[in-house]
Coordinates of C-alpha atoms in Angstrom, one line a residue:
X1 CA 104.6 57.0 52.7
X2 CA 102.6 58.3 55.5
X3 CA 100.4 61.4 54.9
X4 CA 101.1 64.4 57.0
X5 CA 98.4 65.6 59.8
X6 CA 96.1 68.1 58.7
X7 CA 96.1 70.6 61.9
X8 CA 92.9 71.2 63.1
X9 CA 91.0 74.7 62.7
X10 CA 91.5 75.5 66.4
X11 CA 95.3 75.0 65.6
X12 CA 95.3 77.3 62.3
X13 CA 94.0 80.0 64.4
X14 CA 96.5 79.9 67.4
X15 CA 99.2 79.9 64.9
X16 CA 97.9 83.0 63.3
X17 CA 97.9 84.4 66.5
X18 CA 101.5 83.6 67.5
X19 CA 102.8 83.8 63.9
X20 CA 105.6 81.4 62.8
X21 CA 107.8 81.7 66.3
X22 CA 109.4 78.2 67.9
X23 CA 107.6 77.5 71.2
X24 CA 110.8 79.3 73.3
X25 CA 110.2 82.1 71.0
X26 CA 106.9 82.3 71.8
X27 CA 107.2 81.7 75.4
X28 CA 109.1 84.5 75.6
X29 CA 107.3 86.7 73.5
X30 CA 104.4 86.1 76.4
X31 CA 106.1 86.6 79.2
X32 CA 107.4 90.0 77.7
X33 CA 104.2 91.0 76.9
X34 CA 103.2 90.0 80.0
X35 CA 106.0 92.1 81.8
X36 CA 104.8 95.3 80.2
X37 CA 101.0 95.4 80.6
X38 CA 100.6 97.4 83.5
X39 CA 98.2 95.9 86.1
X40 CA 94.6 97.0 85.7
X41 CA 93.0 99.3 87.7
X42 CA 89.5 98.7 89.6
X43 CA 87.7 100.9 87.4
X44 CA 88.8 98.2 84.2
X45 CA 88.3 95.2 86.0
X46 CA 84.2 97.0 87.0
X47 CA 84.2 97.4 82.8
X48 CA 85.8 93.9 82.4
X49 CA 83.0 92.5 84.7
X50 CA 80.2 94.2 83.6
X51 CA 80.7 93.2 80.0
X52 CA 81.3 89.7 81.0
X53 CA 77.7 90.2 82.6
X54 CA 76.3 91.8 79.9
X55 CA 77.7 91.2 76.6
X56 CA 75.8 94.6 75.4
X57 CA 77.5 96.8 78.0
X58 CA 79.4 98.9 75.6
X59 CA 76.1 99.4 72.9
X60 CA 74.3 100.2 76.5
X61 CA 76.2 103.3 77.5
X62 CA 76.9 104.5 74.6
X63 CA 73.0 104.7 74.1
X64 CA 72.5 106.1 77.5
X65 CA 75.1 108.9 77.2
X66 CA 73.8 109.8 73.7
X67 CA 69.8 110.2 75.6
X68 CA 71.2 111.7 78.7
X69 CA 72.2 114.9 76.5
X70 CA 68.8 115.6 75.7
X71 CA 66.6 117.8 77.4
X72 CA 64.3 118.6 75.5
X73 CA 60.8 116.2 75.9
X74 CA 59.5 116.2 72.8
X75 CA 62.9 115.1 71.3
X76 CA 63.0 112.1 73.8
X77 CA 59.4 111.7 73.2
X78 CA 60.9 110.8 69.4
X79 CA 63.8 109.2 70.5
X80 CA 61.6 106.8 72.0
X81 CA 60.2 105.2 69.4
X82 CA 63.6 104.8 67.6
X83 CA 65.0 101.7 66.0
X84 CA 67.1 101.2 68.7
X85 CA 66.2 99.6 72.0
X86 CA 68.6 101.0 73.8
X87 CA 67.7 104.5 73.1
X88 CA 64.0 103.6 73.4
X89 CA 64.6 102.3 77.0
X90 CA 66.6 105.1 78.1
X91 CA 64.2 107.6 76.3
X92 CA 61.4 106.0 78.4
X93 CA 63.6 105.6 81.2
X94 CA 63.9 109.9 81.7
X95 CA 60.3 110.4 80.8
X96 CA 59.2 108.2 83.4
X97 CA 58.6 111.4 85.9
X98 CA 56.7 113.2 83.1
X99 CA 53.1 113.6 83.1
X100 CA 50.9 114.5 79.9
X101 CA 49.0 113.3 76.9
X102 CA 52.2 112.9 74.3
X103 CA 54.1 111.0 77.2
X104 CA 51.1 108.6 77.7
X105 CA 50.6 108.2 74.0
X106 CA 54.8 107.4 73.8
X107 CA 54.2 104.6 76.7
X108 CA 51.0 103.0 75.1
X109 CA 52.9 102.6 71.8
X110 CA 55.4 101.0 73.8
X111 CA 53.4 98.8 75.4
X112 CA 53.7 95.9 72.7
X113 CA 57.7 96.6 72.3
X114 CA 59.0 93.1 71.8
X115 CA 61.7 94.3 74.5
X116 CA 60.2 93.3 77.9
X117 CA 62.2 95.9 79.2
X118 CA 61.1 98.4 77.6
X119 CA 57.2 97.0 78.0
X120 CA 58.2 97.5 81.9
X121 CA 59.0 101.1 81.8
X122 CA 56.1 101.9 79.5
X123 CA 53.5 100.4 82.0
X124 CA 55.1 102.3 84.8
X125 CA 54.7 105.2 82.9
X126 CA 51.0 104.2 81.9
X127 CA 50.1 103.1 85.7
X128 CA 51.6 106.1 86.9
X129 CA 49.2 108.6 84.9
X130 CA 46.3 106.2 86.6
X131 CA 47.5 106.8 90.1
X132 CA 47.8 110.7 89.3
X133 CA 43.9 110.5 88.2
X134 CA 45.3 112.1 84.4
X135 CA 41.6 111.6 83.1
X136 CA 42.5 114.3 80.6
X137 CA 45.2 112.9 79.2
X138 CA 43.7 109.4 78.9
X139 CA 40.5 111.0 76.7
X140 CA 43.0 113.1 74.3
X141 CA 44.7 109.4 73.8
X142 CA 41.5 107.5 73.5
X143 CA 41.9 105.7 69.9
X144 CA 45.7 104.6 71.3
X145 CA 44.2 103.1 74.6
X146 CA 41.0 101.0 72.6
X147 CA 43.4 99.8 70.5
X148 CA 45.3 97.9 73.4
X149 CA 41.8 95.9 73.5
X150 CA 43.9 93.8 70.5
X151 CA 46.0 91.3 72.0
X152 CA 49.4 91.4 70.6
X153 CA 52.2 90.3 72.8
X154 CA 50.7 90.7 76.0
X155 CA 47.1 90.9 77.4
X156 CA 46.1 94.6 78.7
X157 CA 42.8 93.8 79.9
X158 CA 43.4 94.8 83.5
X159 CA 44.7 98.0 82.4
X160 CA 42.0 98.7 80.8
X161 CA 39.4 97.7 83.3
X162 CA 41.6 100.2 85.4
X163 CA 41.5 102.7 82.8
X164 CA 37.8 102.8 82.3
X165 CA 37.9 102.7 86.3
X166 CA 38.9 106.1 86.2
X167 CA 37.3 107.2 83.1
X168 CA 33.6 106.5 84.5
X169 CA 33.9 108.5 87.4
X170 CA 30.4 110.3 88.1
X171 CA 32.4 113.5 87.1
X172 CA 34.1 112.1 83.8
X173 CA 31.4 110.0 82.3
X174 CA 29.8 113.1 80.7
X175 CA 33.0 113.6 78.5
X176 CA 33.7 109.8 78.0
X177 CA 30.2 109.7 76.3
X178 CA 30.7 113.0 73.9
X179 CA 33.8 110.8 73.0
X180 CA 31.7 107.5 72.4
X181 CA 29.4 109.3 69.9
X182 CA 32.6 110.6 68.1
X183 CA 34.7 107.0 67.9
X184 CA 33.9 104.1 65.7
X185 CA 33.9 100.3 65.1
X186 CA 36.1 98.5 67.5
X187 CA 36.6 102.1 69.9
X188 CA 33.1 102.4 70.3
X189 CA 32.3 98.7 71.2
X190 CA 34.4 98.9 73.9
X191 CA 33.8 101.8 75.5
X192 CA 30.2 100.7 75.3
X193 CA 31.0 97.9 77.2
X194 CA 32.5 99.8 79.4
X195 CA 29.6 102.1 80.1
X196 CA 27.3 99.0 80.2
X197 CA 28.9 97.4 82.6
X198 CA 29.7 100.6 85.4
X199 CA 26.6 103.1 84.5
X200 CA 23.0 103.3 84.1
X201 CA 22.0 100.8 81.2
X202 CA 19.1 102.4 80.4
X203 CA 20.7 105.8 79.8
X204 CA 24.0 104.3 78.3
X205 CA 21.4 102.6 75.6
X206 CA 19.1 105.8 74.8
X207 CA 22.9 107.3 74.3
X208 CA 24.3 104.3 72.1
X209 CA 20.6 104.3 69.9
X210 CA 21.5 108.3 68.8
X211 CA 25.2 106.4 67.6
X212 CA 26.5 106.4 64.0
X213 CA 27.3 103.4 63.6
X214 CA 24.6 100.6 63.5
X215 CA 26.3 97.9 64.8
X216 CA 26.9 99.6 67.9
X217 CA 23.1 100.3 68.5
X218 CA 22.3 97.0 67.6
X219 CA 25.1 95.7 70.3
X220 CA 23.2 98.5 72.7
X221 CA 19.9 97.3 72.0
X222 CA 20.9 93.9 72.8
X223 CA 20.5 94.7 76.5
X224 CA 16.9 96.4 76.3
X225 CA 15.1 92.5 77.1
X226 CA 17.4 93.4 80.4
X227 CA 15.6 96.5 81.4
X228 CA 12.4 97.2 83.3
X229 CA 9.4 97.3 81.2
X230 CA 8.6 100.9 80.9
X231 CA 12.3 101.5 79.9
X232 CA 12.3 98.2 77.6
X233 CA 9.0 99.6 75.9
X234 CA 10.2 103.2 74.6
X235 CA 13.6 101.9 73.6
X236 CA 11.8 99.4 71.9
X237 CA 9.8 101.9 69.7
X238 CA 12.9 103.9 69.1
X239 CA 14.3 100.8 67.8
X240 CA 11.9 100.5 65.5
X241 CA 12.2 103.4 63.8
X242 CA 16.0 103.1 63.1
X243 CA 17.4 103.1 59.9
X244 CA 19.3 100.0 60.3
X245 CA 16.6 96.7 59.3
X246 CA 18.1 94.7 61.8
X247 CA 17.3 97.0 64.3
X248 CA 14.2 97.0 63.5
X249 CA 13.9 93.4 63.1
X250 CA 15.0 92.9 66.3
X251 CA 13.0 95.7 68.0
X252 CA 9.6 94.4 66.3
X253 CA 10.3 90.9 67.8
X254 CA 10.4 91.9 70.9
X255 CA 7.7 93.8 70.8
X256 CA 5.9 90.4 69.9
X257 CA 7.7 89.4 72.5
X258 CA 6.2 92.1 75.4
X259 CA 3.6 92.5 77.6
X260 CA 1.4 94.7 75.0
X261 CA -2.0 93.8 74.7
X262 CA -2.5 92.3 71.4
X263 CA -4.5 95.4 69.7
X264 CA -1.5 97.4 70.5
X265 CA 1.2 94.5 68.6
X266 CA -1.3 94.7 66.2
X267 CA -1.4 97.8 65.5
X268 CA 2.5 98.1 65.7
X269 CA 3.1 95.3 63.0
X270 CA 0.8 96.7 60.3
X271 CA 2.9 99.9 60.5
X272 CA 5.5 97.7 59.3
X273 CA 3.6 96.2 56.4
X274 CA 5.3 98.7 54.2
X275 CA 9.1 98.6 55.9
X276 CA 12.1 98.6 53.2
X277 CA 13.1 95.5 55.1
X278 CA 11.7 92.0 53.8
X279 CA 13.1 90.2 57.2
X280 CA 10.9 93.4 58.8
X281 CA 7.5 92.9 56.4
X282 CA 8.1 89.1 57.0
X283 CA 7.3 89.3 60.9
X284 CA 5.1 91.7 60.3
X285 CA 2.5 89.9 58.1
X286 CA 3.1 86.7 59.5
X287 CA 1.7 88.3 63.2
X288 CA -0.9 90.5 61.3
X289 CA -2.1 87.5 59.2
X290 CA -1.8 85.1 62.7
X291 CA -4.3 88.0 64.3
X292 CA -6.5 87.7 61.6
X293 CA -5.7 90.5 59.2
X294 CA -6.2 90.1 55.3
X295 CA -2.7 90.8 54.4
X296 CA -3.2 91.4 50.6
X297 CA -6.3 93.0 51.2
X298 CA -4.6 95.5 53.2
X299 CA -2.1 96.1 50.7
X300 CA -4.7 96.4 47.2
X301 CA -6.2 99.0 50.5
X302 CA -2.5 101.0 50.5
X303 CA -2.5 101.5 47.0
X304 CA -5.0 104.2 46.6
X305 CA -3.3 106.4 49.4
X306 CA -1.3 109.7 48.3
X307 CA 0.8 110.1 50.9
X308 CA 2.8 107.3 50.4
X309 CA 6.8 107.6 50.2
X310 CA 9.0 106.6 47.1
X311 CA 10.2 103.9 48.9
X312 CA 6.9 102.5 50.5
X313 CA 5.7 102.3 46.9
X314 CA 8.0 100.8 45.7
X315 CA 7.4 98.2 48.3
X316 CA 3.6 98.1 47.5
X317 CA 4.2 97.5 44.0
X318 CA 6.6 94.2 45.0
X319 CA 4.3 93.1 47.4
X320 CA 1.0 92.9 45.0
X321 CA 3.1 92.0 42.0
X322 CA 4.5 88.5 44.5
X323 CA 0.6 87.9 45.7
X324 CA -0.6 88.1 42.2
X325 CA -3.3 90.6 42.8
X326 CA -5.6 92.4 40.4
X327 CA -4.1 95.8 41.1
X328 CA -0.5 94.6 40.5
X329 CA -1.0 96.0 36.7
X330 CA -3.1 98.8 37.2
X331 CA -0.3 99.9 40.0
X332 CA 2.6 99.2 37.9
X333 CA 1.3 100.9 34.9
X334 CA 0.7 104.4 36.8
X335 CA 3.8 104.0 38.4
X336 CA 5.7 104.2 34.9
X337 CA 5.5 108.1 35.5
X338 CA 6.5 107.9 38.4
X339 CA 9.6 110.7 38.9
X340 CA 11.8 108.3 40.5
X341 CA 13.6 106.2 37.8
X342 CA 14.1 103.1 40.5
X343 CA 10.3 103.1 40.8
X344 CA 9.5 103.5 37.0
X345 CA 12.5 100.2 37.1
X346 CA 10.4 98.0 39.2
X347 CA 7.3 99.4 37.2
X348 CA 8.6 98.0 33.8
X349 CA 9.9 94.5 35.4
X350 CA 6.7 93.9 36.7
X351 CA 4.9 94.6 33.5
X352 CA 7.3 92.9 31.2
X353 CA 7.3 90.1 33.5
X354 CA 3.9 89.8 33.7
X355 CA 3.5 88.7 29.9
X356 CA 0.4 90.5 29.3
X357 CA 1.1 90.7 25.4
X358 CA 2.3 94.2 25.2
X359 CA 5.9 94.1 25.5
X360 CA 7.2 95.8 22.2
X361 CA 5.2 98.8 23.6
X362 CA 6.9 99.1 26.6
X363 CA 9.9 98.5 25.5
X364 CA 9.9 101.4 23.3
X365 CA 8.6 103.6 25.7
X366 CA 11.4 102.1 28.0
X367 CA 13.7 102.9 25.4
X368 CA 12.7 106.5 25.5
X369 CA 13.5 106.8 29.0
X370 CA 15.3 109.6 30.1
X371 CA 17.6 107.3 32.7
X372 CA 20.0 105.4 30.9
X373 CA 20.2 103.0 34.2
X374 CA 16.3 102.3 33.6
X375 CA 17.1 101.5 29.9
X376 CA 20.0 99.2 30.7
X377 CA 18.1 97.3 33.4
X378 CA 15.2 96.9 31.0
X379 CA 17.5 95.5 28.4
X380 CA 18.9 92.8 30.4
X381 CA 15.3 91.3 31.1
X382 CA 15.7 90.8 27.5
X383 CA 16.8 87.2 26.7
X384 CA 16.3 86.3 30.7
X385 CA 13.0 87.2 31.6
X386 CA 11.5 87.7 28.7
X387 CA 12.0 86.1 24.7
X388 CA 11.9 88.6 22.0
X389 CA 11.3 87.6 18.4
X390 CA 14.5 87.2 16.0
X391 CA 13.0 90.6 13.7
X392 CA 12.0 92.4 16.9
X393 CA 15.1 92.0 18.6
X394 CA 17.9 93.0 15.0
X395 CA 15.3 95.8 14.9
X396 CA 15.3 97.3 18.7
X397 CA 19.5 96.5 18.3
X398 CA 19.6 98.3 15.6
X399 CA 17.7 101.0 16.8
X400 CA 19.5 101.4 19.9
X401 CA 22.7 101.9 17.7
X402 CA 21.5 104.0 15.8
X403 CA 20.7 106.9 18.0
X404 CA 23.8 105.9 20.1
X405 CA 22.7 104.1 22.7
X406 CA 25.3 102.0 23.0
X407 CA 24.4 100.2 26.7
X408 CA 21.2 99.2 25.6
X409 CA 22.6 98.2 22.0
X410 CA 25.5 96.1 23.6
X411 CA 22.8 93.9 25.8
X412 CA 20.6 93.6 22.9
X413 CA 23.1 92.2 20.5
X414 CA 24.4 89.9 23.0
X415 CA 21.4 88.2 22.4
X416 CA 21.7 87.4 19.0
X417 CA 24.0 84.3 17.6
X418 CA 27.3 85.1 16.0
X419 CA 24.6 84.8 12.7
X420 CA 22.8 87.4 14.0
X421 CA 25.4 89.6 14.5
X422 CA 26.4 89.5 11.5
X423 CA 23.5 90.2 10.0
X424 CA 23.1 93.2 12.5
X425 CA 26.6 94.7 11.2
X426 CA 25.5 94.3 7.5
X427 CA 22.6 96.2 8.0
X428 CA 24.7 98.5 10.0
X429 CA 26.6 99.2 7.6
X430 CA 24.5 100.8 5.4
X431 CA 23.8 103.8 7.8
X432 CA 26.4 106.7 8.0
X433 CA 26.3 107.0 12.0
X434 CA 26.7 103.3 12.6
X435 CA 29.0 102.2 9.6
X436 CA 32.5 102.6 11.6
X437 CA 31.2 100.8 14.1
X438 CA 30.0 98.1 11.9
X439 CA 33.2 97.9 10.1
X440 CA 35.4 97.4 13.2
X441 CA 33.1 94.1 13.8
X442 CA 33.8 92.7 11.0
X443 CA 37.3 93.4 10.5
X444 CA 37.7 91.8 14.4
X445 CA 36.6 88.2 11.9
X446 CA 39.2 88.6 9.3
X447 CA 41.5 86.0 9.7
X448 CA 42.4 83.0 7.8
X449 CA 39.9 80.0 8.7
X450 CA 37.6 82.2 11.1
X451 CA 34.2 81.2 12.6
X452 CA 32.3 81.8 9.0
X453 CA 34.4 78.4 7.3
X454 CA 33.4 76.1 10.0
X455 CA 29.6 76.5 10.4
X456 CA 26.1 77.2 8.6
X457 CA 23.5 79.6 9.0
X458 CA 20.0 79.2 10.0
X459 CA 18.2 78.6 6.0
X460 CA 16.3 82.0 7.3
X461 CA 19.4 83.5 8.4
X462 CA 21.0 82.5 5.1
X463 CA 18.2 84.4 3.3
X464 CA 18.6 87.5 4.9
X465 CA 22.5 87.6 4.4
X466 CA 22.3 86.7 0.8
X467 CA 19.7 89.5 0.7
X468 CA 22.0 92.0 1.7
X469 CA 25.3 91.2 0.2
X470 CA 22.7 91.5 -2.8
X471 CA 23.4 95.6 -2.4
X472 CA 26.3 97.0 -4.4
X473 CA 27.3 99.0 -0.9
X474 CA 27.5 96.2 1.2
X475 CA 29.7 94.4 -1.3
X476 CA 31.6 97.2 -2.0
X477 CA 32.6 97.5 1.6
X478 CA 33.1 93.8 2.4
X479 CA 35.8 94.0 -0.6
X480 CA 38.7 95.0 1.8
X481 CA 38.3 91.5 3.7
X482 CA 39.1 88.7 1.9
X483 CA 39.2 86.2 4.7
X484 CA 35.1 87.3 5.6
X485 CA 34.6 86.7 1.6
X486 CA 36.2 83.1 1.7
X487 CA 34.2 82.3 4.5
X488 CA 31.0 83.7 3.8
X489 CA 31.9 81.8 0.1
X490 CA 32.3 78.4 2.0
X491 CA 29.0 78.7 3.9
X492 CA 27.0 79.2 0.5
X493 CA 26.2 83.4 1.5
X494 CA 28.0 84.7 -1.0
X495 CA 26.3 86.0 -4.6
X496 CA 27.7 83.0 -6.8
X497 CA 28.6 80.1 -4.2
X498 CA 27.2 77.0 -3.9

């Protein structure tokens, strides 16, 4: 028996259209539909055409008819950044004879619209405030225009190199320049660029060296080898008084670099002997000791001089204490009062670094400190730059929790085994102030088979822990742990085990 043909889905959907009618029934049905359609008039067959020509015809005029009823420019100023492009377009489309800072800051947000369309009318409206000379307008919308320096969907270089066409007129530049000093990071780059390229280069870089941010000065001063000596020469002693070391780096290498006489480079780089910078000191003492100079000699010279700044002393003091010299300890010892707490820092690390035999002293005067960020640096040369004695170290741990100094305490006791600590919290536990704390350690090791079953003290260690669970308060206190007890029982600590 032969299967019946499936129709196809072309087929399913012409009989829904025509329903269940026999093909006369249906051939009638046309034709009388057919009789009473009246014939169309031109202007449906101009609708019927223009939506075969443009499938978004109706979405079209319905946009422009909803625009076209505002009047007001600030509403179509919003309308123009709408979700729709149609209303954008049209928006853009009746501000296109407007003039003014919020209508050129509407077209430059529009410049990147990923409707090319709409990219058209906002250039016309952006050209057209460059024809009409609207310098004004251009400086109120300065952040929106050097942001078009980052390529999205179309390169606006040559609108830009318009722009700053108009903006550097010998009239304008003045207030382009108040607005330099006021922009930053990518803004400010390129309107340097600009300014370098159309004005005066040595008065656009004595303007970009009084700039806040260093990396434009340093882009600035990258054009002083350019300029005519005189000019190169003062900018180059601006530059190296900056505060930014790479300005100075690169301002005292071209002064190596210049037609000085050598006395005068001289001169220049022994200055800079005492710069924050080491890339700065580097140059320095490699031209001073070139030329002759006794570099650490001239330093151990420094040292006796009062006029000296927190910060150059602080250099002095790294400087003798890297060459080794005979002053290093002297200097770093009558730096210790010094009333700067980073200076009194570098004081101790030189000292305690040095080894010189006296390091429990200065580590309880450190300990005294008033700066709790000198107290915690000095603790953390403990165990990496220095080695403190097992006794020395439970007792400065102790110490420091004891009067609650828990930063220092914390480094200290991370030097100590997991013995040690323990140790450290049984003696802790026999103080008032501290016994909390000591409790909440051990109770953080009571749990079936912790630490305390698998290993074995130090036979010193061992000593010391039987010693103290020897007092009736340490006992006492332990008793609300079992699991500590079994495993202080399995390592042979407690009274009684073997």
């Amino acid at each position: 028996m032969s299967q019946a043909v499936q129709p196809s889905l072309l087929e399913k959907w012409f009989r829904s259209l025509l329903g269940s009618k026999t093909n006369s029934e249906q051939q009638h049905s046309v034709t009388n539909v057919q009789a009473a359609q009246p014939s169309p008039s031109s202007h449906t067959l101009d609708q019927i055409s223009s939506v075969k020509a443009d499938p978004w015809w109706m979405l079209r005029k319905r946009a422009e008819a909803l625009v076209d009823k505002v009047t007001d420019e600030t509403e179509l100023i919003v309308l123009s950044g709408s979700r729709d492009g149609f209303v954008r377009e049209r928006a853009l489309q009746r501000l296109q004879h407007s003039l003014g800072p919020l209508v050129l800051s509407a077209a430059i947000a529009r410049l990147n619209d990923f409707q090319p369309e709409i990219r058209a009318v906002a250039k016309a409206i952006y050209s057209a405030h460059l024809a009409k000379g609207q310098v004004s307008d251009f400086l109120a919308c300065m952040d929106a225009v050097c942001a078009l320096q980052d390529k999205t969907r179309l390169d606006h270089s040559a609108l830009l190199e318009q722009t700053a066409d108009l903006l550097l007129q010998a009239d304008e530049g003045v207030l382009l320049g108040r607005i330099f000093l006021e922009t930053h990071d990518k803004s400010a780059r390129l309107i340097l660029r600009w300014m370098l390229a159309r004005l005066d280069k040595e008065e656009v870089v004595r303007l970009a060296m009084s700039h806040a941010n260093p990396v434009v000065r340093l882009l600035a001063f990258g054009t002083v080898p350019a300029l005519e000596p005189l000019a190169r020469l003062a900018l180059v002693r601006t530059g190296l008084d900056d505060r930014y070391s790479a300005l100075r780096s690169a301002a005292l290498r071209l002064v190596l670099d210049s037609e000085l006489p050598s006395a005068e480079k001289l001169e220049l780089c022994v200055r800079r002997l005492l710069d924050t910078s080491g890339s700065v000191r580097q140059t320095a003492s490699w031209y001073a000791a070139k030329s002759g100079v006794d570099v650490s000699a001239h330093y151990e010279a420094e040292a006796v001089r009062e006029d000296l700044t927190s910060s150059q002393r602080l250099v002095l003091l790294g400087e003798v204490a890297k060459r080794k010299s005979a002053i290093a300890t002297e200097l770093a010892t009558a730096l210790l009062e010094h009333p700067r707490a980073v200076v009194r820092i570098a004081a101790f690390k030189v000292l305690l670094r040095s080894g010189g035999g006296n390091e429990a002293a200065l580590l309880n005067k450190a300990w005294r400190d008033t700066s709790s960020k000198l107290r915690t640096q000095v603790a953390s040369l403990v165990g990496r730059d220095m080695v403190l004695d097992s006794e020395s170290l439970h007792e400065m741990a102790s110490s420091a929790w004891m009067r609650g100094d828990t930063h220092v305490a914390a480094r200290l006791s991370d030097n100590l085994g997991s013995w040690g600590k323990l140790i450290l919290d049984l003696k802790l536990l026999q103080h008032a102030q501290t016994r909390e704390r000591a409790l909440r350690q051990i109770e953080a090791i009571n749990f079936p088979q912790n630490w305390l079953c698998y290993s074995k003290p130090y036979p010193r260690d061992q000593q010391q822990i039987k010693a103290l669970l020897e007092i009736d308060t340490v006992r006492t206190d332990l008793s609300g742990y079992p699991n500590v007890i079994d495993g202080l029982d399995r390592s042979g600590c407690w009274p009684g085990s073997t």
